[in-house]
Coordinates of C-alpha atoms in Angstrom, one line a residue:
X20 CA -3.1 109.0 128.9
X21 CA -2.2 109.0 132.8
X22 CA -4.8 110.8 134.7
X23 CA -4.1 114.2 135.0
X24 CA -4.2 117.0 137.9
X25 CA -7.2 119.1 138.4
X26 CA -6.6 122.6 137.7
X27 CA -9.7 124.3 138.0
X28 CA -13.6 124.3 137.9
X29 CA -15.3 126.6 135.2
X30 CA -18.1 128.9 136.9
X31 CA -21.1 129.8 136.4
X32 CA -23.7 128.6 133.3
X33 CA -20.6 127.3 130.9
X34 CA -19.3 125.3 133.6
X35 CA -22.9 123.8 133.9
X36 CA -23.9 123.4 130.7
X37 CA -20.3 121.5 129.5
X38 CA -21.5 119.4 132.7
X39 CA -24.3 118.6 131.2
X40 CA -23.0 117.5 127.7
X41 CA -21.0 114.9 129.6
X42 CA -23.9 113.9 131.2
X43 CA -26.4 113.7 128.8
X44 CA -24.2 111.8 126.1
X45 CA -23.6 109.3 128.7
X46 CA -27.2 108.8 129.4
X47 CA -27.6 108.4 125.6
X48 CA -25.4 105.9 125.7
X49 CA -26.7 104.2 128.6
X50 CA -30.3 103.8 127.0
X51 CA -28.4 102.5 123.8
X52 CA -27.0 99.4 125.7
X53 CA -29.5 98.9 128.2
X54 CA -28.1 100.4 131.1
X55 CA -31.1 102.5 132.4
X56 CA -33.6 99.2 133.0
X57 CA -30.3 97.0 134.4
X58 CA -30.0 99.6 137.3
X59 CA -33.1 98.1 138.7
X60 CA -31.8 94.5 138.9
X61 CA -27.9 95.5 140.1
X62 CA -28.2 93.6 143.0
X63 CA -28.7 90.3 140.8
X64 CA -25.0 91.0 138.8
X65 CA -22.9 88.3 138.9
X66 CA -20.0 90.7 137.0
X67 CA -16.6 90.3 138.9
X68 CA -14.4 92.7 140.1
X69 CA -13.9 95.7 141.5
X70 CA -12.4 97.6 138.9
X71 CA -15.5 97.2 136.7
X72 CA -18.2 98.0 139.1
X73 CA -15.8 101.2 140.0
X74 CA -16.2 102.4 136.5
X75 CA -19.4 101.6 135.7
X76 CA -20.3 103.4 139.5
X77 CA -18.5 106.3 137.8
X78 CA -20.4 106.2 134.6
X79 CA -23.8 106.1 136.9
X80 CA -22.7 109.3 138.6
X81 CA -21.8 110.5 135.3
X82 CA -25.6 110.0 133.9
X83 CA -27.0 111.7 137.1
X84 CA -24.9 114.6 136.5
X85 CA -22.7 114.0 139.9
X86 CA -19.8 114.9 138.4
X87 CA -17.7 115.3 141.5
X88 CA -18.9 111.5 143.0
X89 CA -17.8 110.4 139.2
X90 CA -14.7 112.1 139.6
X91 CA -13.6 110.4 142.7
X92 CA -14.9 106.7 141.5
X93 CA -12.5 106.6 138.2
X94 CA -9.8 108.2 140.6
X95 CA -10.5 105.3 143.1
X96 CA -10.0 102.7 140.2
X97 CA -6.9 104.4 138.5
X98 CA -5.3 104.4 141.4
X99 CA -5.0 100.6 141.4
X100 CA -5.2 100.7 137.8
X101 CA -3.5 103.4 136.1
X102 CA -3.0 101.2 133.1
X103 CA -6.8 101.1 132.3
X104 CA -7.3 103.5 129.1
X105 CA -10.9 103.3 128.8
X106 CA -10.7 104.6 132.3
X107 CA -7.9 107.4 131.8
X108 CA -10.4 109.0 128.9
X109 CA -13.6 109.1 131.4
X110 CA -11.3 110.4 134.1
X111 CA -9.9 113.0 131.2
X112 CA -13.3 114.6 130.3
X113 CA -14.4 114.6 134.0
X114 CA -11.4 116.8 134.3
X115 CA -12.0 118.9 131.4
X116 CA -15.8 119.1 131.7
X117 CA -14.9 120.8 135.6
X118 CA -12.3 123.2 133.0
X119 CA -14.9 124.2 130.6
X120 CA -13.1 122.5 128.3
X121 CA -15.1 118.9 127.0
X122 CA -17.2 119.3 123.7
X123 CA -16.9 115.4 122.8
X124 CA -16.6 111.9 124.5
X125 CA -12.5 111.2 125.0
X126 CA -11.6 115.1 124.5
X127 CA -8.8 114.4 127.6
X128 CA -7.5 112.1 125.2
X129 CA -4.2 112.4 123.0
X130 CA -5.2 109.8 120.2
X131 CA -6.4 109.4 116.6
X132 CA -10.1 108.7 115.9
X133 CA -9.9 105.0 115.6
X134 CA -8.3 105.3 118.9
X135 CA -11.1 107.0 120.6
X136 CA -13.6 104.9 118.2
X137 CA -12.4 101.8 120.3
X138 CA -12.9 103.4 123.7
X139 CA -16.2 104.1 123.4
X140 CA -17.2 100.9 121.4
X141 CA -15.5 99.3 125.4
X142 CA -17.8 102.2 127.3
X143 CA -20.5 100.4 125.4
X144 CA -20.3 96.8 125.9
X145 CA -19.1 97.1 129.6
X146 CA -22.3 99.0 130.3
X147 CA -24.3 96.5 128.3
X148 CA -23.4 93.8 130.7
X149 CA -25.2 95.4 133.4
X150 CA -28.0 94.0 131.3
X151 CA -29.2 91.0 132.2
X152 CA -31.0 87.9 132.3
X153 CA -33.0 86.7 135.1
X154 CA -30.7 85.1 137.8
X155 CA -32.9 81.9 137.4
X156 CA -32.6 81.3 133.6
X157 CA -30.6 78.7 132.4
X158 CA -28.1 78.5 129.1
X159 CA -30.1 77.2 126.1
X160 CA -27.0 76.0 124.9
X161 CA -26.1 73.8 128.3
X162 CA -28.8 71.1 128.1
X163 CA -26.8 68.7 129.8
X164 CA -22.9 68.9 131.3
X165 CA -21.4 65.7 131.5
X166 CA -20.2 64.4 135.2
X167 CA -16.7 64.4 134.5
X168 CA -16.4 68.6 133.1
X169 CA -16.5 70.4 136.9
X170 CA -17.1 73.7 134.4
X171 CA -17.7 75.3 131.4
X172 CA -17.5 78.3 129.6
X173 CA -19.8 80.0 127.2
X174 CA -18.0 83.2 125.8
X175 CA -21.1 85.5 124.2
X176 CA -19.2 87.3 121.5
X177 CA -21.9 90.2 120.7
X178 CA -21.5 91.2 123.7
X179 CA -17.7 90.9 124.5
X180 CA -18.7 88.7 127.8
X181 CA -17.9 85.3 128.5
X182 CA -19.4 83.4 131.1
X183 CA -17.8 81.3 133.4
X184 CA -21.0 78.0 134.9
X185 CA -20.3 75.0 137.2
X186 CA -21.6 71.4 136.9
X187 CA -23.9 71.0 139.4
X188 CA -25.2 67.1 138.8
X189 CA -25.3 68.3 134.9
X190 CA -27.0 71.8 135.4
X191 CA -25.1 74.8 134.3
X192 CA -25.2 77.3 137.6
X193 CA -24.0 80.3 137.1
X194 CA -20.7 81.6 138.8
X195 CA -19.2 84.8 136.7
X196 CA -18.6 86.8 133.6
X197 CA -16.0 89.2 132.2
X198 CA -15.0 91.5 129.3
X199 CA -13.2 90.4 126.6
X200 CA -11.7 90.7 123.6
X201 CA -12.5 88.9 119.9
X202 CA -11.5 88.7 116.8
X203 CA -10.6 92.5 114.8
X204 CA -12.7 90.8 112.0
X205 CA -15.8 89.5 114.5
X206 CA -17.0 85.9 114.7
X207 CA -17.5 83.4 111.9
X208 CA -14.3 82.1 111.4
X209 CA -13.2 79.9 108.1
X210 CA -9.9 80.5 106.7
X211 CA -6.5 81.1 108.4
X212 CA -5.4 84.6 108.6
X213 CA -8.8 86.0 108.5
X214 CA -8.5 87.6 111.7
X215 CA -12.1 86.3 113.1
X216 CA -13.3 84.3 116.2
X217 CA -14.4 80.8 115.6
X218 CA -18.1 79.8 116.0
X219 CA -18.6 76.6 117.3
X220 CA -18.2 74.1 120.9
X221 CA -14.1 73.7 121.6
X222 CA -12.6 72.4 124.6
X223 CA -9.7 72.9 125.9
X224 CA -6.5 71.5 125.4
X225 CA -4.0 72.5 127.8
X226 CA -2.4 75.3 130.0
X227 CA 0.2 77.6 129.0
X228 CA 2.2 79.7 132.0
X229 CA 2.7 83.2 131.3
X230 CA 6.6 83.1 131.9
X231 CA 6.6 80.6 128.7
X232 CA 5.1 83.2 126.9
X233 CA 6.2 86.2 124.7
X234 CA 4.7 89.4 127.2
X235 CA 1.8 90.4 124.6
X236 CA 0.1 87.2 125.6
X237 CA 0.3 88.4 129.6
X238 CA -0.9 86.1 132.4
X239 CA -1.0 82.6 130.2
X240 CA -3.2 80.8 127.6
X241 CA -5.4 77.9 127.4
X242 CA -4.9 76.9 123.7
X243 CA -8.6 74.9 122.3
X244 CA -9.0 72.6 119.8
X245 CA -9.8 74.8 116.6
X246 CA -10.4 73.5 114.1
X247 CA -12.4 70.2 115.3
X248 CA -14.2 67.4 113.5
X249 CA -17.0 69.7 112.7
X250 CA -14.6 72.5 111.5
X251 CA -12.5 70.0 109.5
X252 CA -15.4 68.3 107.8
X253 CA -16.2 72.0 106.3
X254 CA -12.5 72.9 105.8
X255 CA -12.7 75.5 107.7
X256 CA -8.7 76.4 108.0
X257 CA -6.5 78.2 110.6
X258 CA -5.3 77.2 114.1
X259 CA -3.5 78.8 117.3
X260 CA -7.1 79.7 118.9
X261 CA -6.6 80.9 122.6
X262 CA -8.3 81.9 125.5
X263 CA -5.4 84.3 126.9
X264 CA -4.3 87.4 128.8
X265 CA -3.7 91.2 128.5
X266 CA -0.1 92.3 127.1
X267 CA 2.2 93.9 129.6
X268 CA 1.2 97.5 130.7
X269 CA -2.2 97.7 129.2
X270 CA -5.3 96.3 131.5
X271 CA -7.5 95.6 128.6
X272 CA -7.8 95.6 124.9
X273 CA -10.3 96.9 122.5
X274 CA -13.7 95.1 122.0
X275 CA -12.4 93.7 118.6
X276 CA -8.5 94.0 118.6
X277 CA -7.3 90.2 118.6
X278 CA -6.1 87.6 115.4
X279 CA -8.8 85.7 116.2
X280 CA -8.6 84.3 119.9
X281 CA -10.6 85.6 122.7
X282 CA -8.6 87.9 125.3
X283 CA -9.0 88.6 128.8
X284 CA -7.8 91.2 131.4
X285 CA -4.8 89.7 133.5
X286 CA -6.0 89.6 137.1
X287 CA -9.4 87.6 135.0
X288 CA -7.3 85.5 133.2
X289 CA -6.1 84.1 136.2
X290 CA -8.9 83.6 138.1
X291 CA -10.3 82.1 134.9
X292 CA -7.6 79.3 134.5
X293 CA -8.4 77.9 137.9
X294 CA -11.6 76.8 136.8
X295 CA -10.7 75.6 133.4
X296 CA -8.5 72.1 133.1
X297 CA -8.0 70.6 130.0
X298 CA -10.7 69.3 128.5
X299 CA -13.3 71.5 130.0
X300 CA -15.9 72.7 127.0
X301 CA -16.3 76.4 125.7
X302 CA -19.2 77.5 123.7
X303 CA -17.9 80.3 121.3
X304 CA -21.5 81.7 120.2
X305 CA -23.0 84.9 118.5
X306 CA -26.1 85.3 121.2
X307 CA -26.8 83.4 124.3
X308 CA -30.5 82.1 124.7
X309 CA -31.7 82.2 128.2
X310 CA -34.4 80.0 129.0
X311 CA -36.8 79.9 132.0
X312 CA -36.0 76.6 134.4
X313 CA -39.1 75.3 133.0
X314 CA -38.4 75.4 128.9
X315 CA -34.9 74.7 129.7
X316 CA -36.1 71.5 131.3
X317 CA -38.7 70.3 128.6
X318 CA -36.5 71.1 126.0
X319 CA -33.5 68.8 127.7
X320 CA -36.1 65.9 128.3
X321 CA -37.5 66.0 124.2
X322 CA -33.9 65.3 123.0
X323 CA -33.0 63.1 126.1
X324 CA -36.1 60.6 125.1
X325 CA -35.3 61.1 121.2
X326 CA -31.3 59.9 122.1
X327 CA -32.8 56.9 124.0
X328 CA -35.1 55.7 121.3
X329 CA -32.8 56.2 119.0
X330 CA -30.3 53.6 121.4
X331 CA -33.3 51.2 121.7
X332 CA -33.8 50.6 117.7
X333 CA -29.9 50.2 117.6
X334 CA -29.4 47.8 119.9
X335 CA -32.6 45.2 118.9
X336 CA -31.7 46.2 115.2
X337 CA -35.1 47.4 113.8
X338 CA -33.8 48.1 110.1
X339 CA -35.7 50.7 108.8
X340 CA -36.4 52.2 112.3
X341 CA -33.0 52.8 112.6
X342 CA -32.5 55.4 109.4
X343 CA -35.1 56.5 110.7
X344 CA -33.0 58.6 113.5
X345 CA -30.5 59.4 110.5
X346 CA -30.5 62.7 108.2
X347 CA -29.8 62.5 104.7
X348 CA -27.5 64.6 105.0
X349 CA -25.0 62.4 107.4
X350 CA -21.5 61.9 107.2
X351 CA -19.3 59.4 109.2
X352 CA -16.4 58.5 110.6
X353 CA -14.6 55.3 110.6
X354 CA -16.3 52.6 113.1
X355 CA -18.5 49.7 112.0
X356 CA -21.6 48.5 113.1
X357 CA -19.6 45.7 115.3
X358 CA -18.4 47.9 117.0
X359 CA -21.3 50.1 117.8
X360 CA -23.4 47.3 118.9
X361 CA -21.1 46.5 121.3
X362 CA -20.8 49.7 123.1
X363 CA -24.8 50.8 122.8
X364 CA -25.8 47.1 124.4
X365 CA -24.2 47.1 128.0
X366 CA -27.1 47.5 130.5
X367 CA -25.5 50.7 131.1
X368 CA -27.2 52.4 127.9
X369 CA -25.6 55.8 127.3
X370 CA -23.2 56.5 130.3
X371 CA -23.1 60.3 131.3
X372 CA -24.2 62.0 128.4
X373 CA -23.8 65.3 127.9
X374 CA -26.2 67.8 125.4
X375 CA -24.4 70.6 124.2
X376 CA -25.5 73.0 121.2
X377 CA -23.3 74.0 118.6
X378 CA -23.9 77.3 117.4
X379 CA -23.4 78.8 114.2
X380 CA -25.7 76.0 112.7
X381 CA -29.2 76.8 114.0
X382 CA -30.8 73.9 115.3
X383 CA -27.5 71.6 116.1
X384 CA -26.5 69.7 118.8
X385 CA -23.2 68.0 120.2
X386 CA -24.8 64.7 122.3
X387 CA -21.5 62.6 124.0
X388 CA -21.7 59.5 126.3
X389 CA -19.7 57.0 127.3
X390 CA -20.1 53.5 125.8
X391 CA -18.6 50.3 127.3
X392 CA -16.0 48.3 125.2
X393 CA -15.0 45.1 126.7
X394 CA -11.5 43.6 125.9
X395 CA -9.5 40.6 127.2
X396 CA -8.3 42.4 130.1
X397 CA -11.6 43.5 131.2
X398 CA -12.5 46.6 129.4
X399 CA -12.6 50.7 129.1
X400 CA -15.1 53.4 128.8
X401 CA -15.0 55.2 125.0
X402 CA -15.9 58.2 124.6
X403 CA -18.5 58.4 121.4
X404 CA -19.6 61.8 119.8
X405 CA -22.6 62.9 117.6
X406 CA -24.2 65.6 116.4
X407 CA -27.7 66.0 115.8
X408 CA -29.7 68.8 114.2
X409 CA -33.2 69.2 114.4
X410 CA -35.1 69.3 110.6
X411 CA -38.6 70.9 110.1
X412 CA -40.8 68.4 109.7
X413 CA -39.3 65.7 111.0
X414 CA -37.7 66.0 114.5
X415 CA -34.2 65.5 115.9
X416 CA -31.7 63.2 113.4
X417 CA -28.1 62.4 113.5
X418 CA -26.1 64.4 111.1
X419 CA -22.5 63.5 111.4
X420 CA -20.6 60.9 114.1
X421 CA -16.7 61.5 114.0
X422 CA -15.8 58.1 115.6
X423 CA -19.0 56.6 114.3

């Protein structure tokens, strides 16, 4: 619905007390997400753009029943905007709530419940990622990013956000996030069609321009590499996972709306794809766990050590000591010993690992290097993959190597 022209201001207590619906079901909602306890920490957001912080402005003025100074915020962001629909139903009610006319959130809006249903389910998560962690916590997930990734992604998808880090010397530091859009199904996906997000650590594997593209796929894509070894290995089915943009003429989608890929506004698509290369590692989790510097730290160094004496009994061939670092559960791939003990005994060790959890199976993680394998012509570095998952009672133990 385009936004509309003001025709009027309802007087006296009706006018005031319609007012106050609006504002009162906004503050509902705004102790629902979180809102009300992120206002104290606003000047820590790392959200970009504008356009969001206009409407969630809007939606603050909205709580504090300044229903004028609300008025004039979602006009400000319409105006550059007019294709925002979240923003055209705020703007609606603002106008109807000055009529005498609002009894309901998204009453300015010609639409059918699941229509409205959407909206609000939007209101909800963009006010819920005013919410949020301390500035100096670290990605759970992120132990270690190897030297050659200059970023990474991490897209939470219970919360619609995705979160955009740069490598600084393998530390995740945090740059930006944005709304988006997942699977019309959720998260958890396993077979083709079913219309969910996958759940798992993809990277990806190219860049699609949005002129190559039909229009409902907007700025451009950047295709990842579902389904991978993991994925495969539990025939888990499907392809055509994207990170992509907004179709022409609508600025964003519904929190749930997509096949299965993960959709961004336009103008954050593009900033996005600047960032992200082939190759470069997105997390696609169900929660992200925040840890102080300090547990982030000990937590890195306890699987770091583990890795290296795993590397040690490799290399001088301790027999037993060896399985010892192996689950009974583990599943290989298709290199033989040869050839791993010639790529875990250069004087290098593990070259620019990288610790990387894989979510979905509690407890996992995705540990890569680079090994050294010499040839007549000199040599290459190889790029060698594992995952380990940490089992009570024991302690960290190699589950599955896809080149191993």
């Amino acid at each position: 619905m385009a936004a509309g022209k003001f025709c009027g201001k309802a007087r006296g207590d009706d006018a005031w007390r319609l007012a106050s619906f609006l504002a009162i079901s906004t503050v509902v909602l705004f102790v629902a997400t979180g809102f009300a306890a992120a206002v104290e920490s606003e000047a820590e957001g790392r959200v970009d753009g504008e356009l969001e912080q206009l409407l969630l402005r809007g939606l603050e003025l909205i709580g504090q029943n300044r229903i004028d100074e609300a008025r004039t915020s979602i006009q400000t962001l319409l105006k550059r905007r007019p294709d925002f629909r979240l923003a055209n139903a705020i703007f609606g009610d603002l106008l109807m709530a000055g009529a005498g006319k609002v009894t309901r959130f998204g009453e300015g809006v010609v639409g059918n419940e699941k229509e409205l249903a959407d909206l609000l389910a939007e209101a909800k998560v963009r006010l819920a990622s005013e919410n949020r962690p301390p500035t100096s916590a670290l990605p759970g997930g992120l132990l270690r990013l190897p030297l050659r990734y200059k970023h990474a992604l991490i897209v939470d998808l219970s919360r619609s956000r995705l979160y955009l880090f740069r490598n600084r010397q393998g530390v995740p530091e945090p740059v930006s996030d944005y709304y988006i859009t997942i699977g019309k199904a959720g998260a958890g996906k396993k077979s083709e069609g079913d219309k969910k997000t996958p759940i798992g650590l993809y990277h990806v594997t190219g860049h699609l321009g949005g002129k190559s593209l039909p229009p409902f796929y907007g700025a451009g894509a950047l295709p990842l590499d579902y389904p991978n070894a993991w994925d495969q290995l539990h025939r888990r089915t499907g392809g055509g996972i994207w990170l992509h943009g907004s179709p022409s003429g609508l600025y964003s989608r519904p929190p749930r709306a997509s096949d299965g890929c993960v959709v961004l506004t336009n103008p954050d698509f593009k900033i996005l794809e600047k960032s992200t290369p082939e190759g470069t590692p997105v997390m696609l989790t169900q929660h992200v766990d925040w840890l102080p510097p300090e547990e982030w730290q000990q937590r890195r160094e306890k699987i770091l050590q583990r890795i290296s004496q795993w590397r040690d009994a490799w290399v001088k061939r301790k027999g037993e000591g060896v399985l010892h670092y192996y689950s009974a559960h583990y599943r290989t791939g298709r290199m033989d010993d040869g050839a791993w003990n010639r790529l875990l005994a250069g004087e290098d060790g593990l070259m620019d690992p990288g610790l990387m959890e894989y979510p979905g199976d509690d407890g996992m993680m995705v540990v890569t290097w680079s090994g050294w394998q010499a040839s007549g012509t000199g040599g290459n570095l190889v790029p060698m993959v594992q995952y380990w998952r940490f089992e009570e009672g024991a302690d960290w133990k190699i589950v599955f190597e896809p080149n191993g």
